[in-house]
Amino acid sequence: MKRVILLILLLPFLLPQATVVVAGSSVDSVSLPLGHYMYYKVTVYEGQAIQVELKASAPVKLMLMDRQQFEAFSQGKSYSTLYSQVTSALSRTFSVPSGGVYYVVVYNGESAFAVQVSLTVRAVPILPTTYFSSLPAPIGIGYFGIENDSGIIHGTVLEYREAIGYATVYSILAYNASPPKGVSEYGASLQMNAVLIVDTVHGTYAYWLQNVVVFITNESAFYIMDNVWNYTGSTSAFASNSVTGQGKIYTSVFHGLFYAYRGAQGSYSLPFSVILYTRLDSVSPNNVTVSFGYNLGRGTVWYDNVTIHQGDITSAVLLVDPFITTPGGHPYDLDLVFGGQSCGEWTYFERMNASLALEVVLLNGTSVIPNPLYTFGITGERADNLKTVELNGRAFVTVGENAFWKQVTVSRLPELYFNAETGWRPNFNA
């Protein structure tokens, strides 16, 4: 009988049961029997920390280990830890001694019953390559608040009230032989995507704001539209009257409900220049109003004023923050990128030559150019055969293979081909 008891006690180490989860994602609920453990393997660069959020139905042992410590633990040997605590709830950011590989381990050595465990682990600031690291992807310029300085990671939080995207397209042709229903074989989009955070007495809400130029590249036709998505959950959801404006709420087969409105349309000649504006206009206890605009050379046109009806609001701001994700797990970033036309389309670009730039207006009214920029952004539509390069302070998108780890610094606007009679001038030097 004693031999049986001894075998049971050694079982977790002789036959370890582990749930392996890719770093940067979450486990909503895992059942962890007595003597079993789960772990995250996290790669950390110098300047990053490890953010851990744990909820369990009963106390469990949470440990942070380096590679040698974890190897000893998993082999049933004597081990040490960088951090250890028995708890049922924890939210903490851990500093680590250096860059390298670390393990966050949850071990049920306390409860005779299976424990339900929810766990989120991420390295912060969050590297953009967590989201995309190869083509197809949304290609252009993206500001994530991250600077990778020779392997040392720096993070910056940016609160702002207006995003401005500048683009001149010199050449464009996209083709997808099997597009989604309702999408042109020759369709493509240029999207400026921003994230709105809304704090209320009941919790935090997030909304994804898209200001988009859609191109039908074989017909030299375009139209401009906006979308608003609820980023608070993994699937976008709206009540029937929770978002109002010129448009209405539609259903996406894969992503839930979203608001959309289609504005200007027409034909374009190359080079084609456009400026896109997304502005936070007002915040009240029960409403947030956002305006979408464009400039095609005859001055700014605010084509849609959208009100998000949200109760008990305490604050709202447009946000870039590399240390957190939205409640639905999305990044707080700002980008201006090319991709498929719509409906999550991935398209191949046979021709492309375009110059892009981003500008933000801070809460105090100051205009700044966010830098450095990654050469991609975040959206459901993706591009193949595109890359972003920096040339004399400008960002250009051309055909080719993109370097996802690379950053560019943009200090100059694209050359904008507008009628000189409009009198329009950029906010930073061309």
CSV table of C-alpha atoms in Angstrom, one decimal:
chain,number,residue,atom,x,y,z
A,1,MET,CA,0.0,0.0,0.0
A,2,LYS,CA,2.9,2.4,0.8
A,3,ARG,CA,4.4,1.7,-2.7
A,4,VAL,CA,1.1,2.8,-4.3
A,5,ILE,CA,1.0,6.0,-2.3
A,6,LEU,CA,4.6,6.7,-3.3
A,7,LEU,CA,3.8,6.2,-7.0
A,8,ILE,CA,0.9,8.6,-6.8
A,9,LEU,CA,3.0,11.3,-5.1
A,10,LEU,CA,5.7,11.0,-7.8
A,11,LEU,CA,3.3,10.8,-10.8
A,12,PRO,CA,3.3,14.5,-11.6
A,13,PHE,CA,7.1,14.4,-12.0
A,14,LEU,CA,7.4,10.9,-13.6
A,15,LEU,CA,4.6,11.6,-16.1
A,16,PRO,CA,4.2,15.4,-16.1
A,17,GLN,CA,0.9,16.6,-17.6
A,18,ALA,CA,1.4,20.0,-19.3
A,19,THR,CA,-0.8,22.3,-21.3
A,20,VAL,CA,1.6,24.3,-23.6
A,21,VAL,CA,0.3,27.7,-24.8
A,22,VAL,CA,2.0,30.1,-27.2
A,23,ALA,CA,3.2,33.2,-25.4
A,24,GLY,CA,1.0,36.2,-26.0
A,25,SER,CA,-2.3,34.4,-26.1
A,26,SER,CA,-4.7,33.4,-23.3
A,27,VAL,CA,-6.2,30.3,-21.7
A,28,ASP,CA,-9.8,31.0,-20.8
A,29,SER,CA,-10.3,27.9,-18.7
A,30,VAL,CA,-8.2,24.8,-18.2
A,31,SER,CA,-9.0,22.0,-15.7
A,32,LEU,CA,-5.9,21.2,-13.7
A,33,PRO,CA,-6.1,18.0,-11.6
A,34,LEU,CA,-4.0,17.5,-8.4
A,35,GLY,CA,-0.3,17.1,-9.2
A,36,HIS,CA,-0.6,18.5,-12.8
A,37,TYR,CA,0.8,21.7,-14.2
A,38,MET,CA,0.6,24.0,-17.2
A,39,TYR,CA,3.1,26.5,-18.5
A,40,TYR,CA,3.8,29.3,-20.9
A,41,LYS,CA,7.2,29.7,-22.6
A,42,VAL,CA,7.9,33.4,-23.1
A,43,THR,CA,10.8,34.9,-25.0
A,44,VAL,CA,11.8,38.3,-23.6
A,45,TYR,CA,14.1,40.9,-25.1
A,46,GLU,CA,16.1,43.4,-23.1
A,47,GLY,CA,13.7,46.1,-22.0
A,48,GLN,CA,10.7,43.8,-21.8
A,49,ALA,CA,8.9,42.5,-18.7
A,50,ILE,CA,6.5,39.6,-18.2
A,51,GLN,CA,2.8,40.5,-17.5
A,52,VAL,CA,0.8,37.7,-15.8
A,53,GLU,CA,-2.9,37.6,-15.0
A,54,LEU,CA,-4.2,34.5,-13.2
A,55,LYS,CA,-7.7,33.5,-12.0
A,56,ALA,CA,-8.3,30.0,-10.4
A,57,SER,CA,-11.2,28.4,-8.7
A,58,ALA,CA,-8.9,27.3,-5.8
A,59,PRO,CA,-5.4,28.2,-4.7
A,60,VAL,CA,-2.6,27.1,-7.1
A,61,LYS,CA,1.1,27.6,-7.1
A,62,LEU,CA,2.3,30.2,-9.7
A,63,MET,CA,6.0,30.2,-10.5
A,64,LEU,CA,8.3,32.2,-12.7
A,65,MET,CA,11.4,30.3,-13.8
A,66,ASP,CA,14.3,30.7,-16.2
A,67,ARG,CA,15.2,27.8,-18.6
A,68,GLN,CA,17.5,25.9,-16.1
A,69,GLN,CA,15.0,26.2,-13.3
A,70,PHE,CA,12.2,24.9,-15.5
A,71,GLU,CA,14.2,22.0,-16.8
A,72,ALA,CA,14.9,20.9,-13.2
A,73,PHE,CA,11.2,21.2,-12.2
A,74,SER,CA,9.9,19.3,-15.3
A,75,GLN,CA,12.4,16.5,-14.7
A,76,GLY,CA,11.3,16.1,-11.0
A,77,LYS,CA,14.6,17.4,-9.7
A,78,SER,CA,15.2,19.9,-6.9
A,79,TYR,CA,14.5,23.4,-8.3
A,80,SER,CA,14.4,27.0,-7.5
A,81,THR,CA,12.3,29.9,-8.9
A,82,LEU,CA,12.5,33.6,-9.6
A,83,TYR,CA,9.1,34.0,-8.1
A,84,SER,CA,6.6,31.7,-6.4
A,85,GLN,CA,3.3,32.3,-4.7
A,86,VAL,CA,0.2,30.2,-3.8
A,87,THR,CA,-2.8,32.1,-4.8
A,88,SER,CA,-6.1,32.0,-6.7
A,89,ALA,CA,-5.8,35.4,-8.3
A,90,LEU,CA,-2.9,37.5,-9.4
A,91,SER,CA,-2.3,40.5,-11.8
A,92,ARG,CA,1.3,41.6,-11.9
A,93,THR,CA,4.1,42.6,-14.2
A,94,PHE,CA,7.5,40.9,-13.4
A,95,SER,CA,10.9,42.4,-14.2
A,96,VAL,CA,13.4,39.8,-15.4
A,97,PRO,CA,17.2,40.0,-15.0
A,98,SER,CA,18.0,39.9,-18.8
A,99,GLY,CA,16.6,39.0,-22.1
A,100,GLY,CA,16.0,35.3,-22.8
A,101,VAL,CA,13.5,32.5,-22.4
A,102,TYR,CA,11.3,32.3,-19.3
A,103,TYR,CA,8.5,30.0,-18.1
A,104,VAL,CA,5.3,30.9,-16.2
A,105,VAL,CA,4.1,27.7,-14.4
A,106,VAL,CA,0.8,27.0,-12.7
A,107,TYR,CA,0.9,23.9,-10.5
A,108,ASN,CA,-2.0,22.3,-8.7
A,109,GLY,CA,-0.3,20.9,-5.6
A,110,GLU,CA,-2.8,22.2,-3.2
A,111,SER,CA,-6.3,21.0,-4.0
A,112,ALA,CA,-7.5,17.4,-4.1
A,113,PHE,CA,-10.0,18.5,-6.8
A,114,ALA,CA,-9.4,19.7,-10.3
A,115,VAL,CA,-8.9,23.5,-10.4
A,116,GLN,CA,-10.2,25.7,-13.2
A,117,VAL,CA,-7.5,28.0,-14.3
A,118,SER,CA,-7.6,31.1,-16.5
A,119,LEU,CA,-4.2,32.5,-17.4
A,120,THR,CA,-2.8,35.3,-19.6
A,121,VAL,CA,0.9,35.8,-20.1
A,122,ARG,CA,2.6,38.3,-22.4
A,123,ALA,CA,5.9,40.0,-22.8
A,124,VAL,CA,5.5,43.8,-22.6
A,125,PRO,CA,5.9,46.1,-24.4
A,126,ILE,CA,4.2,43.8,-26.9
A,127,LEU,CA,6.2,43.3,-30.1
A,128,PRO,CA,4.2,43.9,-33.3
A,129,THR,CA,5.6,40.7,-34.8
A,130,THR,CA,3.4,38.9,-32.4
A,131,TYR,CA,0.5,39.7,-34.8
A,132,PHE,CA,2.2,39.4,-38.2
A,133,SER,CA,5.6,38.1,-39.2
A,134,SER,CA,5.2,37.1,-42.9
A,135,LEU,CA,3.1,37.8,-46.0
A,136,PRO,CA,0.3,38.0,-46.7
A,137,ALA,CA,-0.3,40.9,-44.3
A,138,PRO,CA,-1.5,44.5,-44.2
A,139,ILE,CA,1.5,46.4,-45.6
A,140,GLY,CA,2.2,50.1,-45.2
A,141,ILE,CA,3.1,52.0,-42.0
A,142,GLY,CA,2.0,51.1,-38.4
A,143,TYR,CA,2.7,52.9,-35.1
A,144,PHE,CA,2.7,50.5,-32.1
A,145,GLY,CA,4.5,52.7,-29.6
A,146,ILE,CA,7.6,50.4,-29.9
A,147,GLU,CA,11.2,51.2,-30.7
A,148,ASN,CA,13.6,48.3,-31.2
A,149,ASP,CA,17.0,49.8,-30.6
A,150,SER,CA,19.5,47.0,-31.5
A,151,GLY,CA,17.5,44.5,-29.6
A,152,ILE,CA,16.6,46.7,-26.7
A,153,ILE,CA,12.8,47.3,-26.6
A,154,HIS,CA,11.3,50.7,-25.6
A,155,GLY,CA,7.6,51.3,-25.2
A,156,THR,CA,5.7,54.6,-25.4
A,157,VAL,CA,2.0,55.3,-24.7
A,158,LEU,CA,0.4,57.9,-27.0
A,159,GLU,CA,-3.0,59.5,-26.2
A,160,TYR,CA,-4.4,61.7,-29.0
A,161,ARG,CA,-7.6,63.1,-30.4
A,162,GLU,CA,-7.1,63.0,-34.2
A,163,ALA,CA,-5.3,60.8,-36.7
A,164,ILE,CA,-4.3,62.0,-40.2
A,165,GLY,CA,-3.2,59.7,-43.0
A,166,TYR,CA,-1.5,61.0,-46.1
A,167,ALA,CA,-1.2,59.0,-49.3
A,168,THR,CA,-0.1,59.4,-52.9
A,169,VAL,CA,-0.6,56.4,-55.2
A,170,TYR,CA,1.5,56.4,-58.3
A,171,SER,CA,0.7,52.8,-59.5
A,172,ILE,CA,-1.7,50.1,-58.3
A,173,LEU,CA,-3.1,46.8,-59.6
A,174,ALA,CA,-4.4,44.0,-57.4
A,175,TYR,CA,-5.8,40.7,-58.5
A,176,ASN,CA,-7.4,37.8,-56.6
A,177,ALA,CA,-9.0,35.0,-58.8
A,178,SER,CA,-11.2,33.8,-56.0
A,179,PRO,CA,-12.4,36.8,-53.9
A,180,PRO,CA,-15.1,36.6,-51.3
A,181,LYS,CA,-18.7,37.1,-52.4
A,182,GLY,CA,-19.4,40.7,-53.3
A,183,VAL,CA,-15.7,41.6,-53.6
A,184,SER,CA,-14.1,42.5,-57.0
A,185,GLU,CA,-11.3,40.4,-58.3
A,186,TYR,CA,-9.4,43.6,-58.8
A,187,GLY,CA,-10.3,45.2,-55.4
A,188,ALA,CA,-7.9,46.6,-52.9
A,189,SER,CA,-8.1,49.0,-49.9
A,190,LEU,CA,-6.0,51.6,-48.2
A,191,GLN,CA,-7.1,51.7,-44.5
A,192,MET,CA,-6.3,54.1,-41.7
A,193,ASN,CA,-7.1,52.2,-38.5
A,194,ALA,CA,-7.2,53.7,-35.0
A,195,VAL,CA,-8.4,52.5,-31.6
A,196,LEU,CA,-10.7,54.4,-29.3
A,197,ILE,CA,-10.7,53.5,-25.6
A,198,VAL,CA,-13.8,54.4,-23.5
A,199,ASP,CA,-13.6,54.1,-19.7
A,200,THR,CA,-16.9,53.8,-17.8
A,201,VAL,CA,-17.8,53.2,-14.2
A,202,HIS,CA,-18.7,49.6,-15.3
A,203,GLY,CA,-15.4,48.9,-17.1
A,204,THR,CA,-13.3,49.6,-20.2
A,205,TYR,CA,-14.6,49.5,-23.7
A,206,ALA,CA,-12.7,49.7,-27.0
A,207,TYR,CA,-13.8,50.5,-30.5
A,208,TRP,CA,-11.9,50.1,-33.8
A,209,LEU,CA,-12.2,53.0,-36.2
A,210,GLN,CA,-11.5,52.5,-39.9
A,211,ASN,CA,-11.3,55.2,-42.5
A,212,VAL,CA,-10.9,53.5,-45.9
A,213,VAL,CA,-10.3,54.2,-49.5
A,214,VAL,CA,-11.4,51.2,-51.7
A,215,PHE,CA,-9.9,50.8,-55.1
A,216,ILE,CA,-11.3,48.8,-58.1
A,217,THR,CA,-7.9,48.8,-59.7
A,218,ASN,CA,-8.8,47.6,-63.2
A,219,GLU,CA,-11.5,50.3,-63.6
A,220,SER,CA,-9.6,53.3,-61.9
A,221,ALA,CA,-12.6,53.6,-59.6
A,222,PHE,CA,-12.6,54.3,-55.9
A,223,TYR,CA,-14.9,55.0,-53.0
A,224,ILE,CA,-14.4,56.1,-49.4
A,225,MET,CA,-16.1,54.5,-46.4
A,226,ASP,CA,-15.8,54.1,-42.6
A,227,ASN,CA,-16.3,51.2,-40.2
A,228,VAL,CA,-16.7,51.1,-36.5
A,229,TRP,CA,-16.2,47.7,-34.7
A,230,ASN,CA,-16.6,46.8,-31.0
A,231,TYR,CA,-13.2,45.7,-29.8
A,232,THR,CA,-14.4,45.0,-26.3
A,233,GLY,CA,-14.9,41.3,-27.0
A,234,SER,CA,-13.5,38.7,-29.4
A,235,THR,CA,-16.5,39.2,-31.6
A,236,SER,CA,-17.9,42.7,-32.4
A,237,ALA,CA,-21.4,43.3,-31.0
A,238,PHE,CA,-23.7,46.3,-31.0
A,239,ALA,CA,-27.2,46.9,-29.7
A,240,SER,CA,-29.6,48.1,-32.5
A,241,ASN,CA,-29.2,51.8,-31.6
A,242,SER,CA,-25.8,51.8,-29.9
A,243,VAL,CA,-24.0,53.4,-32.8
A,244,THR,CA,-25.7,56.1,-35.0
A,245,GLY,CA,-24.5,58.2,-37.9
A,246,GLN,CA,-25.1,58.5,-41.6
A,247,GLY,CA,-24.6,54.7,-41.9
A,248,LYS,CA,-26.1,51.7,-40.2
A,249,ILE,CA,-25.2,48.4,-38.5
A,250,TYR,CA,-24.4,45.4,-40.7
A,251,THR,CA,-23.5,41.7,-39.9
A,252,SER,CA,-20.2,40.2,-40.8
A,253,VAL,CA,-20.2,36.4,-41.1
A,254,PHE,CA,-17.0,36.0,-39.3
A,255,HIS,CA,-16.6,39.0,-37.0
A,256,GLY,CA,-20.1,39.9,-35.8
A,257,LEU,CA,-21.9,43.3,-36.0
A,258,PHE,CA,-20.3,46.5,-37.3
A,259,TYR,CA,-21.2,50.0,-38.3
A,260,ALA,CA,-20.5,51.2,-41.8
A,261,TYR,CA,-21.1,54.2,-44.2
A,262,ARG,CA,-20.1,54.7,-47.8
A,263,GLY,CA,-19.2,58.3,-48.7
A,264,ALA,CA,-17.5,59.8,-51.8
A,265,GLN,CA,-17.0,57.7,-55.0
A,266,GLY,CA,-15.6,58.3,-58.4
A,267,SER,CA,-12.8,57.6,-60.8
A,268,TYR,CA,-9.1,58.4,-60.2
A,269,SER,CA,-6.2,59.2,-62.3
A,270,LEU,CA,-2.6,58.6,-61.3
A,271,PRO,CA,-0.9,60.0,-59.3
A,272,PHE,CA,-3.8,59.9,-56.9
A,273,SER,CA,-3.5,61.8,-53.5
A,274,VAL,CA,-5.8,61.6,-50.5
A,275,ILE,CA,-5.8,62.7,-46.9
A,276,LEU,CA,-7.8,60.8,-44.3
A,277,TYR,CA,-9.0,62.1,-41.0
A,278,THR,CA,-10.4,60.3,-37.9
A,279,ARG,CA,-11.2,62.7,-35.1
A,280,LEU,CA,-12.6,62.3,-31.5
A,281,ASP,CA,-15.0,65.2,-31.4
A,282,SER,CA,-16.8,65.1,-28.0
A,283,VAL,CA,-17.2,63.0,-24.9
A,284,SER,CA,-20.2,63.2,-22.5
A,285,PRO,CA,-21.4,60.9,-19.8
A,286,ASN,CA,-23.5,58.9,-22.3
A,287,ASN,CA,-22.0,59.5,-25.7
A,288,VAL,CA,-18.8,59.6,-27.6
A,289,THR,CA,-18.8,61.3,-31.1
A,290,VAL,CA,-16.1,60.5,-33.7
A,291,SER,CA,-15.9,62.2,-37.1
A,292,PHE,CA,-14.5,60.8,-40.3
A,293,GLY,CA,-13.2,63.0,-43.1
A,294,TYR,CA,-11.1,63.1,-46.3
A,295,ASN,CA,-9.4,65.7,-48.5
A,296,LEU,CA,-9.2,65.0,-52.3
A,297,GLY,CA,-7.8,68.4,-53.1
A,298,ARG,CA,-10.8,70.7,-52.5
A,299,GLY,CA,-10.5,70.9,-48.7
A,300,THR,CA,-11.6,68.7,-45.9
A,301,VAL,CA,-14.9,67.0,-46.1
A,302,TRP,CA,-16.3,65.5,-42.9
A,303,TYR,CA,-18.5,62.9,-44.4
A,304,ASP,CA,-19.8,61.0,-41.3
A,305,ASN,CA,-20.3,61.9,-37.7
A,306,VAL,CA,-20.7,58.8,-35.6
A,307,THR,CA,-22.0,58.7,-32.1
A,308,ILE,CA,-21.3,55.7,-29.8
A,309,HIS,CA,-24.0,55.6,-27.1
A,310,GLN,CA,-22.3,54.3,-24.0
A,311,GLY,CA,-23.6,54.8,-20.4
A,312,ASP,CA,-21.7,56.2,-17.5
A,313,ILE,CA,-18.6,57.3,-19.4
A,314,THR,CA,-15.7,58.8,-17.4
A,315,SER,CA,-13.2,59.4,-20.2
A,316,ALA,CA,-12.4,58.5,-23.8
A,317,VAL,CA,-9.3,59.0,-26.0
A,318,LEU,CA,-7.7,57.6,-29.1
A,319,LEU,CA,-4.8,55.4,-27.9
A,320,VAL,CA,-1.6,53.7,-28.8
A,321,ASP,CA,-0.4,51.5,-25.9
A,322,PRO,CA,2.1,48.6,-26.3
A,323,PHE,CA,1.7,47.5,-22.7
A,324,ILE,CA,-1.9,46.4,-22.9
A,325,THR,CA,-4.4,44.9,-25.3
A,326,THR,CA,-8.1,45.8,-25.7
A,327,PRO,CA,-10.6,43.7,-23.6
A,328,GLY,CA,-11.0,41.6,-26.8
A,329,GLY,CA,-7.2,41.0,-27.0
A,330,HIS,CA,-6.5,43.4,-29.9
A,331,PRO,CA,-3.6,45.9,-30.0
A,332,TYR,CA,-3.9,49.6,-29.4
A,333,ASP,CA,-2.1,50.8,-32.5
A,334,LEU,CA,-2.5,53.2,-35.4
A,335,ASP,CA,-1.8,52.3,-39.0
A,336,LEU,CA,-2.2,53.2,-42.7
A,337,VAL,CA,-2.0,50.0,-44.8
A,338,PHE,CA,-2.9,48.4,-48.0
A,339,GLY,CA,-4.8,45.1,-48.2
A,340,GLY,CA,-7.7,43.3,-49.8
A,341,GLN,CA,-10.9,45.2,-50.7
A,342,SER,CA,-13.1,43.9,-47.8
A,343,CYS,CA,-14.6,40.8,-46.1
A,344,GLY,CA,-11.1,39.7,-44.9
A,345,GLU,CA,-9.8,39.3,-48.5
A,346,TRP,CA,-6.2,38.5,-49.2
A,347,THR,CA,-5.1,39.9,-52.5
A,348,TYR,CA,-2.0,39.9,-54.7
A,349,PHE,CA,-0.5,43.2,-55.9
A,350,GLU,CA,0.9,43.0,-59.4
A,351,ARG,CA,1.8,46.7,-59.4
A,352,MET,CA,2.3,49.2,-56.5
A,353,ASN,CA,4.1,52.4,-55.9
A,354,ALA,CA,2.7,54.6,-53.2
A,355,SER,CA,4.0,57.0,-50.5
A,356,LEU,CA,2.4,57.2,-47.0
A,357,ALA,CA,2.7,59.2,-43.9
A,358,LEU,CA,0.9,59.5,-40.5
A,359,GLU,CA,0.3,62.4,-38.2
A,360,VAL,CA,-1.5,62.7,-34.9
A,361,VAL,CA,-3.0,65.7,-33.0
A,362,LEU,CA,-2.4,65.4,-29.3
A,363,LEU,CA,-4.9,66.3,-26.6
A,364,ASN,CA,-3.3,69.7,-26.2
A,365,GLY,CA,-3.7,70.4,-29.9
A,366,THR,CA,0.0,69.8,-30.8
A,367,SER,CA,0.6,67.9,-34.1
A,368,VAL,CA,3.3,65.3,-34.1
A,369,ILE,CA,4.7,62.7,-36.4
A,370,PRO,CA,4.7,59.3,-34.6
A,371,ASN,CA,8.0,57.4,-35.1
A,372,PRO,CA,9.5,54.9,-35.6
A,373,LEU,CA,7.0,53.0,-37.7
A,374,TYR,CA,6.7,49.3,-38.4
A,375,THR,CA,6.2,48.3,-42.1
A,376,PHE,CA,2.8,46.7,-41.5
A,377,GLY,CA,-0.4,47.2,-39.5
A,378,ILE,CA,-3.4,45.3,-38.1
A,379,THR,CA,-6.6,44.5,-40.1
A,380,GLY,CA,-8.4,41.5,-41.5
A,381,GLU,CA,-7.6,42.3,-45.1
A,382,ARG,CA,-4.1,41.4,-46.3
A,383,ALA,CA,-1.7,42.0,-49.1
A,384,ASP,CA,0.8,39.7,-50.9
A,385,ASN,CA,3.9,40.8,-52.8
A,386,LEU,CA,4.2,44.2,-51.0
A,387,LYS,CA,6.9,45.8,-49.0
A,388,THR,CA,7.6,49.2,-47.3
A,389,VAL,CA,10.9,51.0,-47.7
A,390,GLU,CA,12.2,54.4,-46.4
A,391,LEU,CA,13.8,56.8,-48.9
A,392,ASN,CA,14.9,60.3,-48.0
A,393,GLY,CA,12.5,60.5,-45.1
A,394,ARG,CA,9.5,59.2,-46.9
A,395,ALA,CA,7.8,55.8,-46.7
A,396,PHE,CA,7.1,54.0,-50.0
A,397,VAL,CA,5.1,50.9,-50.6
A,398,THR,CA,6.3,48.8,-53.6
A,399,VAL,CA,6.1,45.3,-54.8
A,400,GLY,CA,8.4,42.7,-53.1
A,401,GLU,CA,8.9,40.8,-49.9
A,402,ASN,CA,8.4,42.8,-46.7
A,403,ALA,CA,10.9,42.8,-43.8
A,404,PHE,CA,8.6,42.6,-40.8
A,405,TRP,CA,11.2,43.2,-38.2
A,406,LYS,CA,12.3,46.5,-39.9
A,407,GLN,CA,11.3,49.9,-38.7
A,408,VAL,CA,11.2,53.2,-40.8
A,409,THR,CA,11.3,56.8,-39.7
A,410,VAL,CA,9.1,59.2,-41.7
A,411,SER,CA,9.8,62.9,-41.6
A,412,ARG,CA,8.3,64.1,-44.9
A,413,LEU,CA,4.9,64.0,-46.4
A,414,PRO,CA,4.3,62.3,-49.7
A,415,GLU,CA,4.3,64.6,-52.7
A,416,LEU,CA,0.6,65.5,-52.8
A,417,TYR,CA,-0.9,66.2,-56.2
A,418,PHE,CA,-3.7,68.6,-55.4
A,419,ASN,CA,-5.0,71.7,-57.2
A,420,ALA,CA,-2.8,74.7,-56.0
A,421,GLU,CA,-6.0,76.8,-56.0
A,422,THR,CA,-7.2,75.0,-52.8
A,423,GLY,CA,-4.6,76.8,-50.7
A,424,TRP,CA,-4.2,73.6,-48.6
A,425,ARG,CA,-1.0,73.2,-46.7
A,426,PRO,CA,0.3,70.2,-44.7
A,427,ASN,CA,0.9,70.4,-40.9
A,428,PHE,CA,4.6,69.4,-41.2
A,429,ASN,CA,7.2,70.2,-43.7
A,430,ALA,CA,7.1,68.5,-47.1
